[in-house]
């Protein structure tokens, strides 16, 4: 008899727990599950929620559409499929990948006046890789800060950014996916205890490119109140292409060599729609096809980028909200993981100085690119110095070219209209995972700060300095998410520092190292010399920088 009573009690509590974990959305019901942080705090996870219809069939290469409603209770306890991408090949990939995840430290707070702030996370991956996998972006320490974390998949690579440069395949579908996921978050986060008026769009690398794009996308205005952009900007040249149809033709010809280089957009679209998604994915990975990126679209109801990004930031035509953004001290240090690569690259530069000029550097055709290359060389070296004998300068050039220059410029441009808190991450610890040393280059490469921001281990398992750096980053980021200011009051953990907003004429930034310090003019004198190169040789309007 006692055993029966125990079973009934157990069943009762399971039923109550199940009821508490059930959330009713406008499209249907979902059932989440309870997890624990590494500090043993319980939280609640809702995974694989459809925020868009599967982008298959006629929806391939098009803007996402709302999903259909479902009947019954949707199991929301596991990761969804990831979108097709360049650097992964496995059964977890699918064209049906547009799902969103919510991690919250509270249950059933819809009617509670105390709503929690929200991170809307956008993963990086060069616009060609990445997924919102639980193992990659665990929410543990955000739960401890009473911040809700929302992650989502968006299309990348050919499926996310292919364009024919016209209305047939307009492009930027990855950004459009993000916008729909952001809209879903704004409309539904109250059901998970979140405050729709305190959403921070947060991304790293291509995710930071995307996060800042939402400052420019009119459909995203009003859906968030601040941005955190780690190591990325729409002004980064790698994130933008000028002749998108060339990429579409190249893909089609790789699959079917009989397709003409003069094929019209309808022919390309119809051919690609006739294929299964895996075929397109396989050819994207197996052949040396240049990968697409964001484009300027023709005007249409679904278009999200229709004007040069630089000009929009410069003129103030963007959603003016507070931004926390920054760089790692040597973003492109990864090119030196192969010891001789910077030297080999330097020899290439010495043989042809035009190669140090960005491919899409805007200049008049009557200006010899080699002349611009000579000016770029003087940013880093004396005229008589060969690049090959200064690998550290090669690394610095690559860092500025691919990342830092554009990010710093974005901060300067938007600081005329909205608060900008700029940082440089310079802390050299074990959690970051890299210990490459190149003379005359800094020490911290792309994405090292991310391992501290999304730490997935107990602090007792890591070095004391690493733990301190993690705590500082999470504290400042959380402060910004909650109060729109990373240092709203004196805090001993943060050495009682006051992080000032950037002024266009007084570019102060926070250097995050073993200690915290306020410094002036990031990456000078290189950055100011680059500004001079653009002013001397560049042709407006600029799209990137």
Coordinates of C-alpha atoms in Angstrom, one line a residue:
X1 CA 0.0 0.0 0.0
X2 CA 2.8 2.4 0.9
X3 CA 4.5 1.8 -2.5
X4 CA 1.2 2.6 -4.3
X5 CA 1.0 5.9 -2.3
X6 CA 4.6 6.8 -3.2
X7 CA 3.9 6.1 -6.9
X8 CA 0.8 8.3 -6.8
X9 CA 2.7 11.1 -5.1
X10 CA 5.6 10.7 -7.6
X11 CA 3.1 10.8 -10.5
X12 CA 1.4 13.9 -9.1
X13 CA 4.7 15.8 -8.9
X14 CA 5.7 14.7 -12.4
X15 CA 2.4 15.9 -13.7
X16 CA 2.8 19.3 -11.9
X17 CA 6.3 19.6 -13.3
X18 CA 5.1 18.8 -16.8
X19 CA 2.4 21.4 -16.5
X20 CA 4.8 24.0 -15.3
X21 CA 7.1 23.3 -18.3
X22 CA 4.3 23.6 -20.8
X23 CA 4.1 26.9 -22.7
X24 CA 1.2 27.8 -25.0
X25 CA 2.4 29.8 -28.0
X26 CA 0.2 31.4 -30.7
X27 CA 1.1 28.5 -33.0
X28 CA 0.8 25.7 -30.5
X29 CA 2.0 24.2 -27.2
X30 CA 5.6 23.3 -26.4
X31 CA 7.1 21.2 -23.6
X32 CA 10.5 22.2 -22.3
X33 CA 12.8 20.6 -19.7
X34 CA 14.6 21.6 -16.5
X35 CA 18.4 21.8 -16.5
X36 CA 21.1 23.0 -14.0
X37 CA 23.9 25.5 -14.5
X38 CA 27.4 24.6 -13.6
X39 CA 26.7 26.4 -10.3
X40 CA 23.7 24.0 -9.7
X41 CA 21.1 26.6 -10.3
X42 CA 18.0 25.2 -12.0
X43 CA 16.8 26.8 -15.3
X44 CA 14.4 25.9 -18.1
X45 CA 15.2 25.1 -21.7
X46 CA 12.8 25.2 -24.7
X47 CA 14.6 24.1 -27.8
X48 CA 13.7 23.5 -31.5
X49 CA 10.7 25.9 -31.6
X50 CA 9.7 26.6 -35.2
X51 CA 9.9 30.3 -35.9
X52 CA 9.5 30.0 -39.7
X53 CA 8.2 27.6 -42.3
X54 CA 10.8 25.2 -43.6
X55 CA 12.7 27.1 -46.4
X56 CA 12.3 24.3 -48.9
X57 CA 10.8 24.0 -52.4
X58 CA 9.7 27.4 -53.7
X59 CA 10.8 29.0 -50.4
X60 CA 14.5 28.1 -51.1
X61 CA 16.5 31.3 -51.6
X62 CA 13.5 33.4 -50.5
X63 CA 12.6 35.4 -47.4
X64 CA 11.3 33.2 -44.6
X65 CA 7.6 32.9 -44.0
X66 CA 5.6 32.3 -40.8
X67 CA 5.3 28.6 -39.7
X68 CA 2.0 26.7 -39.7
X69 CA 0.3 26.0 -36.4
X70 CA 0.7 22.6 -34.9
X71 CA -1.6 20.3 -32.9
X72 CA -0.7 18.4 -29.8
X73 CA 2.4 19.3 -27.7
X74 CA 5.7 19.8 -29.4
X75 CA 8.7 18.3 -27.7
X76 CA 11.1 21.1 -27.1
X77 CA 13.9 19.3 -25.3
X78 CA 16.6 18.7 -27.9
X79 CA 18.6 20.7 -30.5
X80 CA 17.1 21.0 -33.9
X81 CA 18.9 20.3 -37.2
X82 CA 21.6 22.8 -38.1
X83 CA 21.4 24.6 -41.5
X84 CA 23.6 23.4 -44.3
X85 CA 27.1 24.9 -44.1
X86 CA 30.6 24.8 -45.4
X87 CA 32.7 23.2 -42.6
X88 CA 30.4 20.5 -41.4
X89 CA 28.9 17.4 -43.1
X90 CA 26.7 15.1 -41.2
X91 CA 23.1 14.0 -40.5
X92 CA 22.5 17.0 -38.2
X93 CA 22.4 19.2 -41.3
X94 CA 19.1 20.0 -43.0
X95 CA 17.4 22.6 -45.1
X96 CA 14.6 22.5 -42.6
X97 CA 16.6 24.3 -39.9
X98 CA 14.8 27.5 -38.8
X99 CA 14.2 26.9 -35.1
X100 CA 14.7 29.0 -32.0
X101 CA 15.7 28.2 -28.4
X102 CA 14.8 29.9 -25.2
X103 CA 16.7 29.4 -21.9
X104 CA 15.1 31.1 -18.9
X105 CA 15.8 31.1 -15.1
X106 CA 12.1 31.5 -14.3
X107 CA 8.9 29.6 -14.9
X108 CA 5.4 31.0 -15.7
X109 CA 6.1 34.6 -15.1
X110 CA 3.8 35.9 -17.8
X111 CA 1.7 37.8 -15.2
X112 CA 4.6 38.9 -13.0
X113 CA 5.5 42.6 -13.2
X114 CA 9.2 41.7 -12.8
X115 CA 10.2 40.8 -16.4
X116 CA 13.8 39.8 -17.2
X117 CA 16.1 41.3 -19.8
X118 CA 16.9 39.2 -22.9
X119 CA 19.9 38.3 -25.0
X120 CA 19.0 37.6 -28.6
X121 CA 22.1 35.7 -29.7
X122 CA 23.4 35.5 -33.3
X123 CA 26.3 33.1 -33.9
X124 CA 29.3 33.8 -36.1
X125 CA 30.9 31.6 -38.7
X126 CA 31.8 34.0 -41.6
X127 CA 28.1 33.9 -42.9
X128 CA 28.9 30.4 -44.1
X129 CA 29.0 28.3 -40.9
X130 CA 27.5 28.2 -37.5
X131 CA 24.6 26.8 -35.5
X132 CA 22.7 27.5 -32.3
X133 CA 23.8 24.3 -30.7
X134 CA 23.4 24.0 -26.9
X135 CA 26.9 22.6 -26.5
X136 CA 28.4 25.7 -28.2
X137 CA 26.4 28.4 -26.4
X138 CA 25.4 27.2 -23.0
X139 CA 23.4 29.7 -21.0
X140 CA 24.8 28.8 -17.6
X141 CA 26.3 32.1 -16.4
X142 CA 23.5 34.2 -18.0
X143 CA 21.0 32.3 -15.9
X144 CA 23.0 33.3 -12.8
X145 CA 22.7 36.9 -13.9
X146 CA 18.9 36.6 -14.3
X147 CA 19.2 37.2 -18.1
X148 CA 17.2 35.1 -20.6
X149 CA 19.1 33.7 -23.5
X150 CA 17.5 33.2 -26.9
X151 CA 19.4 31.5 -29.7
X152 CA 18.3 30.5 -33.2
X153 CA 19.5 29.0 -36.5
X154 CA 19.6 31.1 -39.6
X155 CA 20.6 30.1 -43.1
X156 CA 24.2 30.5 -44.1
X157 CA 26.4 30.0 -47.2
X158 CA 24.6 29.4 -50.5
X159 CA 21.2 28.9 -48.8
X160 CA 21.5 32.1 -46.7
X161 CA 23.2 34.6 -49.0
X162 CA 23.1 33.5 -52.6
X163 CA 21.7 36.3 -54.8
X164 CA 21.2 37.0 -58.5
X165 CA 21.4 40.7 -57.8
X166 CA 17.8 41.2 -58.7
X167 CA 14.2 40.3 -57.6
X168 CA 14.6 36.7 -58.7
X169 CA 16.9 35.7 -55.8
X170 CA 17.3 39.0 -53.9
X171 CA 19.7 37.6 -51.3
X172 CA 20.3 38.4 -47.6
X173 CA 18.0 35.6 -46.5
X174 CA 20.2 34.9 -43.5
X175 CA 19.5 38.4 -42.3
X176 CA 15.8 38.0 -43.0
X177 CA 15.8 34.8 -41.0
X178 CA 17.3 36.7 -38.1
X179 CA 14.7 39.5 -38.4
X180 CA 11.8 37.0 -38.2
X181 CA 13.4 35.2 -35.2
X182 CA 13.8 38.6 -33.5
X183 CA 10.2 39.5 -34.3
X184 CA 9.2 36.1 -32.8
X185 CA 11.2 36.9 -29.7
X186 CA 9.6 40.3 -29.3
X187 CA 6.1 38.9 -29.6
X188 CA 6.6 35.8 -27.4
X189 CA 9.3 36.3 -24.8
X190 CA 6.8 37.4 -22.2
X191 CA 5.6 33.8 -22.1
X192 CA 9.0 32.8 -20.7
X193 CA 9.3 35.7 -18.2
X194 CA 11.1 38.1 -20.6
X195 CA 10.7 41.8 -21.1
X196 CA 10.2 42.6 -24.8
X197 CA 11.3 46.1 -24.2
X198 CA 14.7 44.9 -22.9
X199 CA 16.0 42.8 -25.7
X200 CA 19.8 43.1 -26.6
X201 CA 20.9 41.8 -30.0
X202 CA 24.2 40.2 -29.3
X203 CA 26.6 38.6 -31.8
X204 CA 30.2 37.7 -32.4
X205 CA 32.2 37.8 -35.7
X206 CA 29.7 37.3 -38.5
X207 CA 27.1 37.4 -35.7
X208 CA 28.4 40.9 -34.8
X209 CA 28.2 41.8 -38.5
X210 CA 24.6 40.7 -38.4
X211 CA 23.8 42.4 -35.0
X212 CA 25.0 45.7 -36.4
X213 CA 23.1 45.2 -39.6
X214 CA 19.9 45.2 -37.5
X215 CA 20.7 48.8 -36.7
X216 CA 20.2 49.4 -40.5
X217 CA 17.3 47.1 -41.2
X218 CA 14.1 49.1 -40.9
X219 CA 12.0 45.9 -40.2
X220 CA 14.1 45.3 -37.0
X221 CA 13.8 48.9 -35.6
X222 CA 11.7 48.8 -32.4
X223 CA 12.3 45.1 -31.8
X224 CA 15.3 45.6 -29.5
X225 CA 16.9 48.3 -27.4
X226 CA 20.6 47.7 -27.6
X227 CA 23.4 45.9 -29.4
X228 CA 26.5 44.0 -28.4
X229 CA 28.8 43.4 -31.3
X230 CA 32.0 41.4 -30.7
X231 CA 34.6 41.6 -33.5
X232 CA 32.3 42.3 -36.5
X233 CA 30.7 45.1 -38.5
X234 CA 28.7 45.4 -41.7
X235 CA 31.7 47.6 -42.8
X236 CA 34.0 44.5 -42.8
X237 CA 34.8 43.9 -46.5
X238 CA 34.6 40.1 -46.2
X239 CA 30.9 40.3 -45.3
X240 CA 29.8 42.1 -48.5
X241 CA 29.9 41.3 -52.2
X242 CA 29.4 43.6 -55.2
X243 CA 28.7 41.2 -58.1
X244 CA 26.4 38.5 -56.6
X245 CA 25.2 37.0 -59.8
X246 CA 28.7 35.8 -60.5
X247 CA 28.6 33.6 -57.4
X248 CA 25.2 32.1 -58.5
X249 CA 26.5 31.3 -62.0
X250 CA 29.6 29.8 -60.6
X251 CA 27.6 27.5 -58.3
X252 CA 25.2 26.5 -61.2
X253 CA 28.1 25.8 -63.6
X254 CA 29.9 23.7 -60.9
X255 CA 26.9 21.4 -60.9
X256 CA 26.1 21.6 -64.6
X257 CA 28.9 22.9 -66.8
X258 CA 26.4 23.4 -69.7
X259 CA 24.9 26.4 -68.0
X260 CA 26.0 29.5 -69.8
X261 CA 27.8 32.4 -68.2
X262 CA 25.1 34.5 -69.8
X263 CA 22.3 32.6 -68.2
X264 CA 19.5 34.8 -66.9
X265 CA 18.4 34.8 -63.3
X266 CA 15.2 32.8 -63.9
X267 CA 17.2 30.0 -65.5
X268 CA 19.7 29.9 -62.6
X269 CA 16.9 29.9 -60.0
X270 CA 14.8 27.2 -61.8
X271 CA 17.9 24.9 -62.2
X272 CA 18.9 25.3 -58.5
X273 CA 15.3 24.7 -57.4
X274 CA 15.2 21.5 -59.4
X275 CA 18.0 20.0 -57.2
X276 CA 17.7 18.6 -53.7
X277 CA 19.3 20.6 -51.0
X278 CA 22.0 18.1 -50.3
X279 CA 23.3 18.3 -53.9
X280 CA 23.8 22.0 -53.6
X281 CA 25.4 21.6 -50.2
X282 CA 27.8 18.9 -51.5
X283 CA 28.9 21.1 -54.4
X284 CA 29.3 24.1 -52.2
X285 CA 31.8 22.1 -50.0
X286 CA 33.6 20.0 -52.7
X287 CA 34.5 22.7 -55.2
X288 CA 36.4 25.9 -55.0
X289 CA 33.4 28.1 -55.2
X290 CA 33.5 31.6 -53.8
X291 CA 30.9 31.9 -51.0
X292 CA 28.3 34.6 -51.2
X293 CA 27.8 37.3 -48.5
X294 CA 25.5 40.2 -47.9
X295 CA 24.4 42.4 -50.9
X296 CA 22.6 45.6 -51.6
X297 CA 19.2 44.5 -52.8
X298 CA 16.7 46.1 -55.1
X299 CA 13.8 47.8 -53.3
X300 CA 11.0 45.4 -52.4
X301 CA 8.7 44.8 -49.4
X302 CA 11.1 42.1 -48.1
X303 CA 14.4 43.9 -48.8
X304 CA 16.5 44.6 -45.8
X305 CA 19.7 46.2 -47.2
X306 CA 19.1 48.7 -50.0
X307 CA 21.7 51.5 -49.3
X308 CA 25.4 51.6 -48.7
X309 CA 26.1 50.7 -45.1
X310 CA 28.8 53.2 -44.5
X311 CA 26.7 56.0 -45.8
X312 CA 23.8 55.0 -43.5
X313 CA 26.0 55.0 -40.4
X314 CA 27.7 58.3 -41.4
X315 CA 24.4 60.1 -42.1
X316 CA 22.6 58.8 -39.0
X317 CA 20.1 56.7 -41.0
X318 CA 20.0 53.8 -38.6
X319 CA 18.2 52.7 -35.4
X320 CA 20.0 54.8 -32.8
X321 CA 20.3 52.7 -29.7
X322 CA 23.3 52.1 -27.3
X323 CA 26.0 49.8 -28.7
X324 CA 28.8 47.9 -26.9
X325 CA 31.4 46.8 -29.4
X326 CA 35.0 46.0 -29.8
X327 CA 37.9 43.9 -31.0
X328 CA 40.5 41.4 -29.9
X329 CA 44.0 42.8 -29.8
X330 CA 45.2 40.9 -32.9
X331 CA 42.2 39.5 -34.7
X332 CA 44.1 37.8 -37.5
X333 CA 46.8 36.1 -35.4
X334 CA 45.4 32.8 -36.6
X335 CA 47.2 33.2 -39.9
X336 CA 50.4 32.7 -37.9
X337 CA 49.4 29.3 -36.6
X338 CA 51.3 28.1 -39.7
X339 CA 54.7 29.6 -38.8
X340 CA 55.8 30.5 -42.3
X341 CA 52.5 31.7 -43.6
X342 CA 53.0 35.4 -42.8
X343 CA 56.4 35.3 -44.4
X344 CA 55.0 33.6 -47.5
X345 CA 52.2 36.2 -47.6
X346 CA 54.8 39.0 -47.2
X347 CA 56.7 37.7 -50.2
X348 CA 53.5 37.8 -52.2
X349 CA 53.0 41.4 -51.2
X350 CA 56.5 42.3 -52.1
X351 CA 56.1 40.8 -55.6
X352 CA 52.9 42.7 -56.2
X353 CA 52.0 45.6 -53.8
X354 CA 48.6 45.9 -55.3
X355 CA 47.6 42.8 -53.4
X356 CA 47.6 44.6 -50.1
X357 CA 44.6 46.7 -51.4
X358 CA 41.2 45.2 -50.6
X359 CA 39.5 43.7 -53.6
X360 CA 36.5 46.0 -53.2
X361 CA 38.4 49.1 -52.3
X362 CA 36.3 51.9 -54.0
X363 CA 38.6 53.9 -56.2
X364 CA 38.6 55.6 -59.6
X365 CA 39.7 53.3 -62.5
X366 CA 42.4 55.7 -63.6
X367 CA 44.3 55.2 -60.2
X368 CA 46.8 52.4 -60.4
X369 CA 46.1 49.9 -57.6
X370 CA 49.8 49.5 -57.1
X371 CA 50.0 53.2 -56.1
X372 CA 47.3 52.6 -53.4
X373 CA 49.3 49.5 -52.4
X374 CA 52.4 51.7 -51.8
X375 CA 50.3 54.0 -49.6
X376 CA 49.0 51.0 -47.6
X377 CA 52.5 49.7 -47.1
X378 CA 53.4 53.0 -45.5
X379 CA 50.7 52.4 -42.9
X380 CA 52.9 49.6 -41.5
X381 CA 56.4 49.8 -42.9
X382 CA 59.0 52.2 -44.4
X383 CA 59.1 52.3 -48.1
X384 CA 62.4 50.3 -48.4
X385 CA 61.3 47.6 -45.9
X386 CA 60.1 44.3 -47.4
X387 CA 56.9 42.7 -46.0
X388 CA 58.5 39.3 -45.9
X389 CA 61.1 40.4 -43.3
X390 CA 58.3 41.7 -41.0
X391 CA 55.8 38.9 -40.4
X392 CA 54.3 40.8 -37.4
X393 CA 53.4 43.7 -39.7
X394 CA 51.8 41.3 -42.1
X395 CA 49.7 39.9 -39.3
X396 CA 48.7 43.4 -38.2
X397 CA 47.8 44.3 -41.8
X398 CA 45.6 41.2 -42.1
X399 CA 43.9 42.0 -38.7
X400 CA 43.1 45.5 -39.8
X401 CA 42.0 44.5 -43.3
X402 CA 39.7 41.8 -42.2
X403 CA 38.4 43.0 -38.9
X404 CA 39.7 45.9 -36.8
X405 CA 39.7 48.9 -39.2
X406 CA 36.0 48.6 -40.1
X407 CA 34.9 47.9 -36.6
X408 CA 36.7 50.9 -35.2
X409 CA 35.2 53.1 -38.0
X410 CA 31.7 51.9 -37.3
X411 CA 32.1 52.9 -33.6
X412 CA 33.4 56.3 -34.6
X413 CA 30.5 56.9 -37.1
X414 CA 27.6 55.9 -34.9
X415 CA 29.0 57.6 -31.8
X416 CA 27.8 60.9 -33.4
X417 CA 24.2 59.7 -32.8
X418 CA 24.1 57.1 -30.1
X419 CA 26.1 55.9 -27.1
X420 CA 29.0 53.6 -28.1
X421 CA 31.1 51.7 -25.5
X422 CA 34.2 50.3 -27.3
X423 CA 36.7 47.8 -25.9
X424 CA 39.8 45.9 -26.8
X425 CA 40.2 42.4 -25.4
X426 CA 43.9 42.0 -24.6
X427 CA 43.9 39.4 -21.8
X428 CA 46.2 36.4 -22.5
X429 CA 44.8 33.4 -20.6
X430 CA 44.3 29.7 -21.0
X431 CA 40.5 29.7 -21.6
X432 CA 41.0 31.6 -24.9
X433 CA 42.9 28.6 -26.2
X434 CA 45.7 30.2 -28.2
X435 CA 49.3 31.1 -27.3
X436 CA 50.7 32.1 -30.7
X437 CA 53.5 34.7 -30.4
X438 CA 54.7 36.8 -33.4
X439 CA 57.1 39.6 -32.9
X440 CA 55.5 43.1 -33.3
X441 CA 52.0 41.6 -33.3
X442 CA 49.6 41.6 -30.3
X443 CA 48.7 38.3 -28.6
X444 CA 44.9 37.8 -28.7
X445 CA 43.2 36.5 -31.8
X446 CA 39.7 36.4 -33.1
X447 CA 37.0 34.9 -30.9
X448 CA 39.2 34.4 -27.7
X449 CA 36.9 36.6 -25.7
X450 CA 33.9 34.4 -26.6
X451 CA 35.2 31.5 -24.6
X452 CA 35.0 33.7 -21.5
X453 CA 31.6 35.2 -22.3
X454 CA 30.1 31.7 -22.9
X455 CA 32.1 29.8 -20.4
X456 CA 30.8 26.2 -19.9
X457 CA 32.9 25.1 -17.0
X458 CA 33.0 25.7 -13.3
X459 CA 35.2 28.6 -12.2
X460 CA 37.0 26.1 -9.9
X461 CA 38.3 24.3 -13.0
X462 CA 40.1 27.3 -14.5
X463 CA 43.0 29.7 -13.6
X464 CA 42.2 32.4 -11.1
X465 CA 43.0 35.2 -13.7
X466 CA 40.8 33.5 -16.3
X467 CA 37.9 33.2 -13.8
X468 CA 38.3 36.9 -12.9
X469 CA 38.3 37.9 -16.6
X470 CA 35.1 35.8 -17.1
X471 CA 33.4 37.4 -14.2
X472 CA 34.3 40.9 -15.4
X473 CA 33.1 40.3 -18.9
X474 CA 29.8 38.8 -17.8
X475 CA 29.3 41.6 -15.2
X476 CA 29.9 44.4 -17.8
X477 CA 27.9 42.7 -20.5
X478 CA 25.0 42.0 -18.1
X479 CA 25.1 45.6 -16.8
X480 CA 24.8 46.8 -20.4
X481 CA 21.9 44.5 -21.1
X482 CA 20.1 45.6 -17.9
X483 CA 21.0 49.3 -17.7
X484 CA 22.4 50.2 -21.2
X485 CA 25.6 51.1 -19.4
X486 CA 28.4 48.6 -18.7
X487 CA 29.6 50.4 -15.5
X488 CA 26.5 52.1 -14.1
X489 CA 28.0 52.4 -10.6
X490 CA 31.3 51.7 -8.8
X491 CA 32.1 48.0 -8.6
X492 CA 35.2 46.5 -6.9
X493 CA 35.1 43.6 -9.3
X494 CA 35.6 46.1 -12.1
X495 CA 38.2 48.1 -10.2
X496 CA 35.6 50.9 -9.8
X497 CA 36.3 52.0 -13.3
X498 CA 33.9 54.2 -15.3
X499 CA 33.8 53.1 -19.0
X500 CA 33.1 56.3 -21.0
X501 CA 31.1 56.4 -24.2
X502 CA 33.1 57.1 -27.4
X503 CA 33.2 60.7 -28.8
X504 CA 34.0 61.1 -32.5
X505 CA 36.8 63.5 -31.4
X506 CA 37.8 61.7 -28.2
X507 CA 37.9 57.9 -29.0
X508 CA 38.2 56.4 -25.5
X509 CA 38.0 52.7 -25.1
X510 CA 38.3 50.1 -22.4
X511 CA 41.4 47.9 -22.6
X512 CA 40.5 44.5 -21.0
X513 CA 43.7 42.9 -19.7
X514 CA 44.9 41.6 -16.3
X515 CA 43.5 45.0 -15.2
X516 CA 41.1 47.4 -16.8
X517 CA 42.2 50.7 -18.2
X518 CA 40.8 53.5 -20.2
X519 CA 42.9 54.3 -23.3
X520 CA 42.7 56.5 -26.3
X521 CA 42.4 55.9 -30.1
X522 CA 42.3 52.1 -30.7
X523 CA 44.9 50.8 -33.2
X524 CA 46.5 54.1 -33.8
X525 CA 48.6 55.1 -35.6
X526 CA 47.5 52.4 -38.1
X527 CA 43.8 53.4 -38.0
X528 CA 44.3 57.1 -38.6
X529 CA 46.7 56.3 -41.5
X530 CA 44.0 54.0 -43.1
X531 CA 41.5 56.8 -42.8
X532 CA 43.9 59.0 -44.8
X533 CA 44.3 56.2 -47.5
X534 CA 40.5 56.2 -47.9
X535 CA 40.2 59.9 -48.0
X536 CA 43.1 60.2 -50.5
X537 CA 42.2 57.3 -52.9
X538 CA 38.7 56.2 -52.0
X539 CA 35.7 57.0 -54.2
X540 CA 32.4 57.7 -52.5
X541 CA 29.8 56.4 -51.8
X542 CA 31.5 53.9 -49.5
X543 CA 29.8 50.6 -48.7
X544 CA 32.5 49.2 -46.4
X545 CA 35.7 50.4 -44.9

